[in-house]
Amino acid sequence: MPPIKIIRLAAASATYDIHVGGGLLGSLHARLQRLARGKPYRPFLITSPNIWKLWAEEVRSSFPEAQSPTVLFVPAGEKYKRMATVEALAEQLAEAGADRDALLLAFGGGVIGDITGFLAAIYMRGVPYVQIPTTLLAQVDSSVGGKTGVNLAAGKNLVGAFHHPRAVFADTDLLRTLPPAELNAGLQESIKAGIIRDAKLFRLLEQQQEEIRAGDPVALTRVIAASIQVKAGVVAQDERESSLRMILNFGHTLGHAIEAATGYSKLLHGEAVAWGSIAALYVAFSRNRITGKEFARMANLILAYGPLPRFRASAQQLVDLTAADKKTRSGRRAFILPTCVGHAEVVFDATDAELLQAADAMLSDMKRLTKHKVAS
Ligand SMILES: NC(=O)c1ccc[n+]([C@@H]2O[C@H](COP(=O)([O-])OP(=O)(O)OC[C@H]3O[C@@H](n4cnc5c(N)ncnc54)[C@H](O)[C@@H]3O)[C@@H](O)[C@H]2O)c1
Ligand SMILES: [Zn+2]
C-alpha cells in the first residue's frame, strides 16, 4: 500500500488537509475524531443508495457502534442536484436533531459533494463538513476548493455558496467499483491540470498510462495527489476566481457548450471537456502559442484516455452556446490557452470566428476518429 499523501490547502478563508491514498476508509473514525480535536461530534453521512450498497460495510466498520453515522440518501444523478433535495435533507437533519455538533460527510461523486457542501453552508447558517469523494472527478476536482451548489432549470450551478470542507479524504480503493468510462473521464481533469500547470504530471500520465487506466493504486495516488496540488495551489492564490483560478477552465468553454448541445446526457463531463480541450488547442495552435509538436503531444494524451464518444452538434451551435457560459470581465470572454505543456494563460480577445474555426477542426477530428462507431 503506498503511503498516504497529504496536500495542505491554505486559502484566505480556510486551511485544510486533503489526504490521498488507499485504506483511508478503515481509519475514518479516528481521523474524524482528530479533526474534531476530541470534541463530541455527530456524523451525518450523505450518499446515494448505489454507492452505499457497495461501501456501507467498509465505512460502518470504521466506527464504534454507538457513533455510527446517520445515513441520508439522495438518488444517484445530476437531476437531483436541486434545491428540493437540499430542502428535503435539511428537514431530515432537523428531524434527526442535528445541531451545531453535526458533522456532515459527503460520501459520493461531485453531485453528492456539491449538494452536501451547500447543505452544510446553509443548515443552521453553517455546519462543518468533510468530503469523502468516491469518483475520480470528485477526488481530483470537485471536492477541493470550496465551491458548492445546485442547479436551476435555467442552468447548472446557479445557486450556491463558497464553503470549504474541514478535510478531504480521497481513498483510492473507492475507485475500484467505478465504471472505467467514469475513471477515464475524471482523468481528463488530471490531463487539464498537467497541461495548465504541471509538466511532470503530464509526463506521468503519458508514461504510466497502462497502470493508471488499470487502476494501479500507486500510480493513481501519484496522479490524484499531483492533480489536487495543482487545484489547491491555484485556489490558494485566487479563492474567488478573480483571475488565476480561471485557468482551471481550460477546455471548459466549449466543453460546457458540448454538454448543453447534447442535453447533458450523451457525454460525461470529462468527455465533453476532452473535446473542448482539443478545440482550445486548435485556437492556441492557430495563434502560434504552441507548436505543431506540442499540439500533437497534448491531443494524443487526451485521446489516449478514451475512447471519447461521438456527438451531434454543429460548430456554429457550439459557439452560440458559449455565449451562455461566458466568464466575462467587463463584457469580455475569458478563454484559456496553453503556451506549452505545463503553462497556460487567460486571454480576453478570443473571437467567435476563431472559436468557430477551432470547433470545426475538432468536429472533423471527431468524425475521423470515431467513424467506425455507430453514432447515437
Ligand atoms: N464544486 C466544484 O468545484 C465542482 C467541480 C467540478 C465538477 N463539479 C460537479 O460535480 C458533478 C459531477 O461529479 P461526478 O463526475 O463525480 O458525477 P456523479 O457524482 O454523478 O457520479 C457519477 C456516477 O458514479 C456513481 N458512483 C460514485 N462513486 C462510485 C463508486 N465508487 N463506485 C461506483 N459508482 C460510483 C454515482 O452514483 C453516479 O451514478 C457535477 O454536478 C459538477 O457540476 C463540481
Ligand atoms: Zn471540469
Coordinates of C-alpha atoms and ligand atoms in Angstrom, one line a residue:
M1 CA 0.0 0.0 0.0
P2 CA 1.5 3.4 -1.0
P3 CA 1.9 5.9 1.8
I4 CA -0.9 8.4 2.3
K5 CA -0.1 11.8 0.7
I6 CA -1.3 14.9 2.4
I7 CA -1.8 18.2 0.5
R8 CA -2.5 21.3 2.5
L9 CA -4.8 23.9 1.0
A10 CA -4.2 27.3 2.6
A11 CA -6.7 29.8 1.2
A12 CA -7.7 33.2 2.5
S13 CA -10.8 31.8 4.3
A14 CA -9.8 28.3 5.3
T15 CA -6.9 25.9 5.7
Y16 CA -7.4 22.2 5.5
D17 CA -5.7 18.9 4.5
I18 CA -6.5 16.7 1.6
H19 CA -5.5 13.1 2.3
V20 CA -4.9 10.8 -0.7
G21 CA -4.2 7.1 -0.7
G22 CA -5.5 3.6 -0.1
G23 CA -7.1 2.3 3.1
L24 CA -8.3 5.7 4.4
L25 CA -11.8 4.4 5.0
G26 CA -10.6 1.9 7.6
S27 CA -9.4 4.7 9.8
L28 CA -12.1 7.2 9.1
H29 CA -13.5 7.4 12.6
A30 CA -10.1 8.1 14.2
R31 CA -9.3 10.7 11.5
L32 CA -12.6 12.5 12.2
Q33 CA -12.0 12.4 15.9
R34 CA -8.6 14.0 15.4
L35 CA -10.3 16.6 13.2
A36 CA -12.9 17.4 16.0
R37 CA -10.0 17.7 18.4
G38 CA -11.6 15.5 21.0
K39 CA -14.9 17.5 21.0
P40 CA -18.1 15.4 20.5
Y41 CA -19.5 15.4 17.0
R42 CA -22.4 13.7 15.4
P43 CA -21.7 12.3 11.9
F44 CA -24.4 12.5 9.2
L45 CA -23.4 10.8 6.0
I46 CA -25.0 11.8 2.8
T47 CA -24.7 9.4 -0.1
S48 CA -26.7 7.6 -2.9
P49 CA -28.1 4.1 -2.5
N50 CA -26.0 2.6 -5.3
I51 CA -22.7 3.8 -3.7
W52 CA -23.8 2.8 -0.2
K53 CA -24.7 -0.7 -1.3
L54 CA -21.0 -1.1 -2.4
W55 CA -19.3 0.6 0.5
A56 CA -21.5 0.6 3.6
E57 CA -19.8 -2.3 5.3
E58 CA -16.4 -0.8 4.9
V59 CA -17.5 2.6 6.2
R60 CA -19.6 1.3 9.1
S61 CA -16.8 -1.0 10.4
S62 CA -14.6 2.1 10.9
F63 CA -17.0 3.5 13.6
P64 CA -17.8 2.1 17.0
E65 CA -21.5 1.1 17.0
A66 CA -22.6 4.0 19.2
Q67 CA -21.0 6.5 16.9
S68 CA -22.1 5.0 13.6
P69 CA -23.2 7.8 11.2
T70 CA -26.8 8.6 10.5
V71 CA -27.2 8.0 6.7
L72 CA -29.3 10.2 4.5
F73 CA -29.9 9.3 0.9
V74 CA -30.1 11.2 -2.4
P75 CA -30.9 9.1 -5.5
A76 CA -28.0 9.0 -8.0
G77 CA -27.9 11.5 -10.8
E78 CA -27.3 15.1 -11.7
K79 CA -31.1 15.7 -11.9
Y80 CA -31.3 15.5 -8.1
K81 CA -28.7 18.3 -7.7
R82 CA -31.6 20.7 -7.0
M83 CA -32.9 23.0 -4.2
A84 CA -35.7 20.5 -3.4
T85 CA -33.1 17.9 -2.5
V86 CA -31.3 20.3 -0.2
E87 CA -34.5 21.2 1.5
A88 CA -35.5 17.6 2.0
L89 CA -32.1 16.8 3.5
A90 CA -32.3 19.9 5.8
E91 CA -35.7 18.7 7.1
Q92 CA -34.3 15.2 7.7
L93 CA -31.3 16.7 9.6
A94 CA -33.7 18.8 11.8
E95 CA -35.9 15.8 12.4
A96 CA -32.9 13.8 13.5
G97 CA -32.0 16.5 15.9
A98 CA -28.8 17.7 14.1
D99 CA -27.5 20.8 15.8
R100 CA -24.2 22.6 15.6
D101 CA -22.3 19.5 16.7
A102 CA -23.3 17.9 13.4
L103 CA -20.5 16.9 11.0
L104 CA -21.8 16.2 7.5
L105 CA -19.9 13.6 5.5
A106 CA -20.2 13.8 1.7
F107 CA -19.8 10.3 0.5
G108 CA -20.1 10.2 -3.3
G109 CA -19.2 11.9 -6.5
G110 CA -19.3 15.6 -7.4
V111 CA -23.1 15.6 -7.2
I112 CA -23.2 14.4 -3.6
G113 CA -20.3 16.6 -2.8
D114 CA -21.9 19.8 -4.2
I115 CA -25.2 19.1 -2.5
T116 CA -23.7 18.3 0.8
G117 CA -21.3 21.3 0.8
F118 CA -24.2 23.6 0.0
L119 CA -26.4 22.0 2.7
A120 CA -23.5 22.4 5.2
A121 CA -23.2 26.1 4.2
I122 CA -26.8 26.9 4.9
Y123 CA -28.0 24.4 7.6
M124 CA -28.2 26.5 10.8
R125 CA -26.2 29.1 9.0
G126 CA -23.3 26.8 8.5
V127 CA -22.1 23.5 9.9
P128 CA -18.8 21.7 9.2
Y129 CA -18.5 19.0 6.6
V130 CA -15.9 16.6 5.3
Q131 CA -15.5 15.4 1.7
I132 CA -15.1 11.7 1.1
P133 CA -15.1 11.7 -2.8
T134 CA -15.8 8.4 -4.4
T135 CA -15.3 9.3 -8.1
L136 CA -12.0 10.2 -9.7
L137 CA -13.5 13.6 -10.8
A138 CA -14.6 14.3 -7.3
Q139 CA -11.2 13.3 -5.9
V140 CA -9.1 15.5 -8.3
D141 CA -11.5 18.4 -8.7
S142 CA -14.9 18.9 -7.2
S143 CA -14.2 18.0 -3.5
V144 CA -11.4 20.6 -3.4
G145 CA -11.8 24.4 -3.4
G146 CA -15.0 25.2 -1.5
K147 CA -17.4 25.7 -4.4
T148 CA -20.8 24.2 -3.5
G149 CA -24.2 24.5 -5.1
V150 CA -27.1 23.1 -7.1
N151 CA -28.7 23.6 -10.5
L152 CA -31.7 25.6 -11.6
A153 CA -33.9 24.9 -14.6
A154 CA -32.2 27.9 -16.1
G155 CA -28.7 26.4 -15.8
K156 CA -26.1 24.5 -13.8
N157 CA -24.6 25.6 -10.5
L158 CA -26.6 28.8 -10.5
V159 CA -27.3 28.7 -6.8
G160 CA -24.5 28.0 -4.3
A161 CA -22.0 29.2 -1.7
F162 CA -18.3 29.1 -1.0
H163 CA -17.9 26.8 1.9
H164 CA -14.7 24.8 2.3
P165 CA -14.7 21.3 3.9
R166 CA -12.8 20.7 7.1
A167 CA -10.8 18.0 5.3
V168 CA -10.9 15.8 2.3
F169 CA -10.3 12.0 2.4
A170 CA -9.7 10.7 -1.1
D171 CA -9.4 6.9 -0.7
T172 CA -8.2 5.4 -4.0
D173 CA -9.8 2.0 -3.0
L174 CA -13.1 3.5 -3.7
L175 CA -12.2 3.8 -7.4
R176 CA -12.2 0.0 -7.8
T177 CA -16.0 0.0 -8.2
L178 CA -16.1 2.9 -10.6
P179 CA -17.0 2.2 -14.2
P180 CA -13.9 2.6 -16.5
A181 CA -15.6 5.4 -18.5
E182 CA -16.0 7.4 -15.3
L183 CA -12.4 6.8 -14.4
N184 CA -11.2 8.0 -17.8
A185 CA -13.5 11.0 -17.8
G186 CA -12.1 12.1 -14.4
L187 CA -8.6 11.6 -15.7
Q188 CA -9.3 14.3 -18.3
E189 CA -9.3 16.8 -15.4
S190 CA -5.9 15.5 -14.4
I191 CA -4.7 16.0 -18.0
K192 CA -6.0 19.5 -17.8
A193 CA -4.1 20.1 -14.6
G194 CA -0.9 18.8 -16.3
I195 CA -1.4 21.0 -19.3
I196 CA -2.0 24.2 -17.5
R197 CA 0.4 23.9 -14.6
D198 CA 2.4 20.6 -14.1
A199 CA 4.6 19.2 -16.9
K200 CA 5.7 16.4 -14.6
L201 CA 2.1 15.3 -14.0
F202 CA 1.6 15.4 -17.8
R203 CA 4.6 13.1 -18.3
L204 CA 3.4 10.7 -15.6
L205 CA 0.0 10.5 -17.4
E206 CA 1.9 9.7 -20.6
Q207 CA 4.4 7.2 -19.2
Q208 CA 2.2 5.2 -16.9
Q209 CA -0.9 5.1 -19.0
E210 CA -1.4 1.4 -18.6
E211 CA -1.0 1.3 -14.9
I212 CA -3.3 4.3 -14.4
R213 CA -6.0 3.0 -16.7
A214 CA -5.9 -0.4 -14.9
G215 CA -6.4 1.4 -11.6
D216 CA -2.9 0.7 -10.1
P217 CA -3.1 2.3 -6.6
V218 CA 0.5 3.6 -6.6
A219 CA 0.2 5.3 -10.0
L220 CA -3.3 6.6 -9.2
T221 CA -2.3 8.0 -5.8
R222 CA 0.5 10.0 -7.6
V223 CA -1.8 11.3 -10.3
I224 CA -4.6 12.3 -7.9
A225 CA -2.2 14.0 -5.4
A226 CA -0.5 15.9 -8.2
S227 CA -3.8 17.0 -9.7
I228 CA -5.1 18.1 -6.3
Q229 CA -1.8 20.0 -5.8
V230 CA -2.5 22.0 -9.0
K231 CA -6.0 22.9 -7.9
A232 CA -5.0 23.6 -4.3
G233 CA -2.2 25.8 -5.5
V234 CA -4.4 27.8 -7.8
V235 CA -7.2 28.1 -5.2
A236 CA -4.8 29.2 -2.5
Q237 CA -3.8 32.2 -4.7
D238 CA -7.2 33.0 -6.0
E239 CA -10.0 31.6 -4.0
R240 CA -12.9 33.5 -5.6
E241 CA -11.8 33.2 -9.3
S242 CA -11.0 36.8 -9.9
S243 CA -8.0 35.9 -12.1
L244 CA -5.7 32.9 -11.8
R245 CA -8.4 30.4 -10.9
M246 CA -9.8 30.9 -14.4
I247 CA -7.1 28.7 -15.8
L248 CA -8.9 25.7 -14.3
N249 CA -11.5 26.3 -17.0
F250 CA -9.2 25.1 -19.8
G251 CA -11.3 23.1 -22.2
H252 CA -14.4 24.0 -20.4
T253 CA -15.8 26.9 -22.5
L254 CA -16.5 24.6 -25.5
G255 CA -16.8 21.6 -23.1
H256 CA -19.8 23.2 -21.4
A257 CA -21.3 24.0 -24.8
I258 CA -21.0 20.4 -25.9
E259 CA -22.7 19.3 -22.7
A260 CA -25.5 21.8 -23.3
A261 CA -25.8 20.8 -27.0
T262 CA -26.2 17.1 -26.1
G263 CA -28.7 17.7 -23.3
Y264 CA -26.2 16.7 -20.5
S265 CA -26.9 13.1 -21.3
K266 CA -24.7 11.8 -24.1
L267 CA -21.3 12.5 -22.7
L268 CA -19.7 12.5 -19.2
H269 CA -18.4 15.9 -18.1
G270 CA -14.8 14.9 -18.6
E271 CA -15.5 13.6 -22.1
A272 CA -17.1 16.9 -23.1
V273 CA -14.1 18.7 -21.6
A274 CA -11.7 16.5 -23.6
W275 CA -13.3 17.6 -26.9
G276 CA -13.4 21.1 -25.7
S277 CA -9.7 20.9 -24.8
I278 CA -8.9 19.7 -28.3
A279 CA -10.8 22.7 -29.7
A280 CA -8.8 25.0 -27.4
L281 CA -5.6 23.5 -28.6
Y282 CA -6.6 24.4 -32.1
V283 CA -7.1 28.1 -31.0
A284 CA -3.6 28.0 -29.3
F285 CA -2.0 26.5 -32.4
S286 CA -3.6 28.9 -34.9
R287 CA -2.3 31.8 -32.7
N288 CA 1.2 30.2 -32.7
R289 CA 1.1 29.9 -28.9
I290 CA 2.0 26.2 -29.2
T291 CA 4.0 24.3 -31.9
G292 CA 2.5 21.5 -34.0
K293 CA 4.6 19.1 -32.0
E294 CA 3.1 20.4 -28.7
F295 CA -0.4 20.3 -30.2
A296 CA 0.1 16.6 -31.1
R297 CA 1.5 15.7 -27.8
M298 CA -1.4 17.2 -25.8
A299 CA -4.1 16.0 -28.2
N300 CA -2.7 12.5 -28.1
L301 CA -2.7 12.3 -24.4
I302 CA -6.3 13.5 -24.3
L303 CA -7.3 10.8 -26.8
A304 CA -5.3 8.1 -25.1
Y305 CA -7.7 8.3 -22.1
G306 CA -10.6 7.4 -24.3
P307 CA -12.3 6.2 -26.3
L308 CA -14.2 9.5 -26.4
P309 CA -17.7 9.2 -27.6
R310 CA -19.0 10.9 -30.7
F311 CA -21.8 13.5 -30.5
R312 CA -24.0 15.5 -32.8
A313 CA -23.6 19.3 -32.9
S314 CA -22.5 21.9 -35.4
A315 CA -19.6 24.3 -34.8
Q316 CA -22.0 27.2 -35.0
Q317 CA -24.3 25.7 -32.5
L318 CA -21.4 25.2 -30.1
V319 CA -20.1 28.7 -30.5
D320 CA -23.6 30.1 -29.9
L321 CA -23.9 28.1 -26.8
T322 CA -20.6 29.5 -25.4
A323 CA -22.4 32.8 -25.0
A324 CA -24.4 31.4 -22.1
D325 CA -21.1 30.3 -20.5
K326 CA -19.1 33.4 -21.0
K327 CA -16.9 34.1 -18.0
T328 CA -16.9 37.7 -18.7
R329 CA -14.7 40.5 -17.4
S330 CA -16.3 43.8 -18.4
G331 CA -18.1 42.1 -21.1
R332 CA -15.1 40.2 -22.4
R333 CA -14.9 36.4 -22.7
A334 CA -12.1 34.7 -20.8
F335 CA -10.5 31.9 -22.8
I336 CA -7.7 29.7 -21.6
L337 CA -4.8 28.8 -23.9
P338 CA -1.8 26.7 -23.1
T339 CA 1.5 28.2 -24.1
C340 CA 3.4 24.9 -23.6
V341 CA 2.9 21.7 -21.6
G342 CA 2.7 22.9 -18.0
H343 CA 1.7 26.5 -18.6
A344 CA -1.4 28.4 -19.7
E345 CA -2.7 31.9 -19.9
V346 CA -6.0 33.7 -19.9
V347 CA -6.9 35.7 -22.9
F348 CA -9.9 38.0 -23.4
D349 CA -9.8 38.5 -27.1
A350 CA -10.8 35.1 -28.5
T351 CA -13.3 35.9 -31.2
D352 CA -16.3 33.9 -32.3
A353 CA -14.6 33.4 -35.7
E354 CA -11.6 31.8 -34.0
L355 CA -13.8 29.5 -31.9
L356 CA -15.8 28.6 -34.9
Q357 CA -12.8 27.5 -36.9
A358 CA -11.4 25.6 -33.9
A359 CA -14.7 23.8 -33.2
D360 CA -14.9 22.9 -36.8
A361 CA -11.4 21.3 -36.8
M362 CA -12.3 19.5 -33.6
L363 CA -15.5 18.1 -35.1
S364 CA -13.7 16.9 -38.2
D365 CA -11.2 15.1 -35.9
M366 CA -14.1 13.6 -34.0
K367 CA -15.7 12.3 -37.2
R368 CA -12.5 10.9 -38.5
L369 CA -11.5 9.2 -35.2
T370 CA -14.9 7.7 -34.5
K371 CA -16.1 6.8 -38.0
H372 CA -16.3 3.1 -37.2
K373 CA -18.6 3.8 -34.2
V374 CA -22.3 3.9 -34.6
A375 CA -23.4 7.5 -33.8
S376 CA -26.2 7.5 -31.2
Ligands
LIG1 N1 -17.7 22.1 -6.8 C1 -16.8 22.0 -7.8 O1 -15.7 22.7 -7.7 C2 -17.0 21.1 -8.9 C3 -16.0 20.9 -9.9 C4 -16.3 20.0 -10.9 C5 -17.5 19.4 -11.0 N2 -18.5 19.6 -10.1 C6 -19.8 18.9 -10.1 O2 -19.5 17.5 -10.0 C7 -20.6 16.8 -10.6 C8 -20.1 15.6 -11.3 O3 -19.5 14.7 -10.4 P1 -19.1 13.2 -10.8 O4 -18.5 13.2 -12.1 O5 -18.4 12.7 -9.7 O6 -20.5 12.6 -11.0 P2 -21.6 11.9 -10.0 O7 -21.5 12.4 -8.7 O8 -22.9 12.0 -10.7 O9 -21.1 10.4 -10.0 C9 -21.1 9.6 -11.2 C10 -21.8 8.3 -11.1 O10 -21.0 7.4 -10.4 C11 -21.6 6.8 -9.3 N3 -20.6 6.5 -8.3 C12 -19.9 7.4 -7.5 N4 -18.9 6.8 -6.8 C13 -18.9 5.5 -7.2 C14 -18.1 4.4 -6.9 N5 -17.0 4.5 -6.0 N6 -18.4 3.2 -7.5 C15 -19.4 3.1 -8.3 N7 -20.2 4.1 -8.7 C16 -20.0 5.3 -8.1 C17 -22.6 7.8 -8.8 O11 -23.7 7.3 -8.1 C18 -23.1 8.3 -10.2 O12 -24.0 7.5 -10.8 C19 -21.4 17.8 -11.4 O13 -22.6 18.2 -10.8 C20 -20.5 19.0 -11.5 O14 -21.1 20.3 -11.6 C21 -18.2 20.5 -9.1
ZN2 ZN -14.5 20.1 -15.1

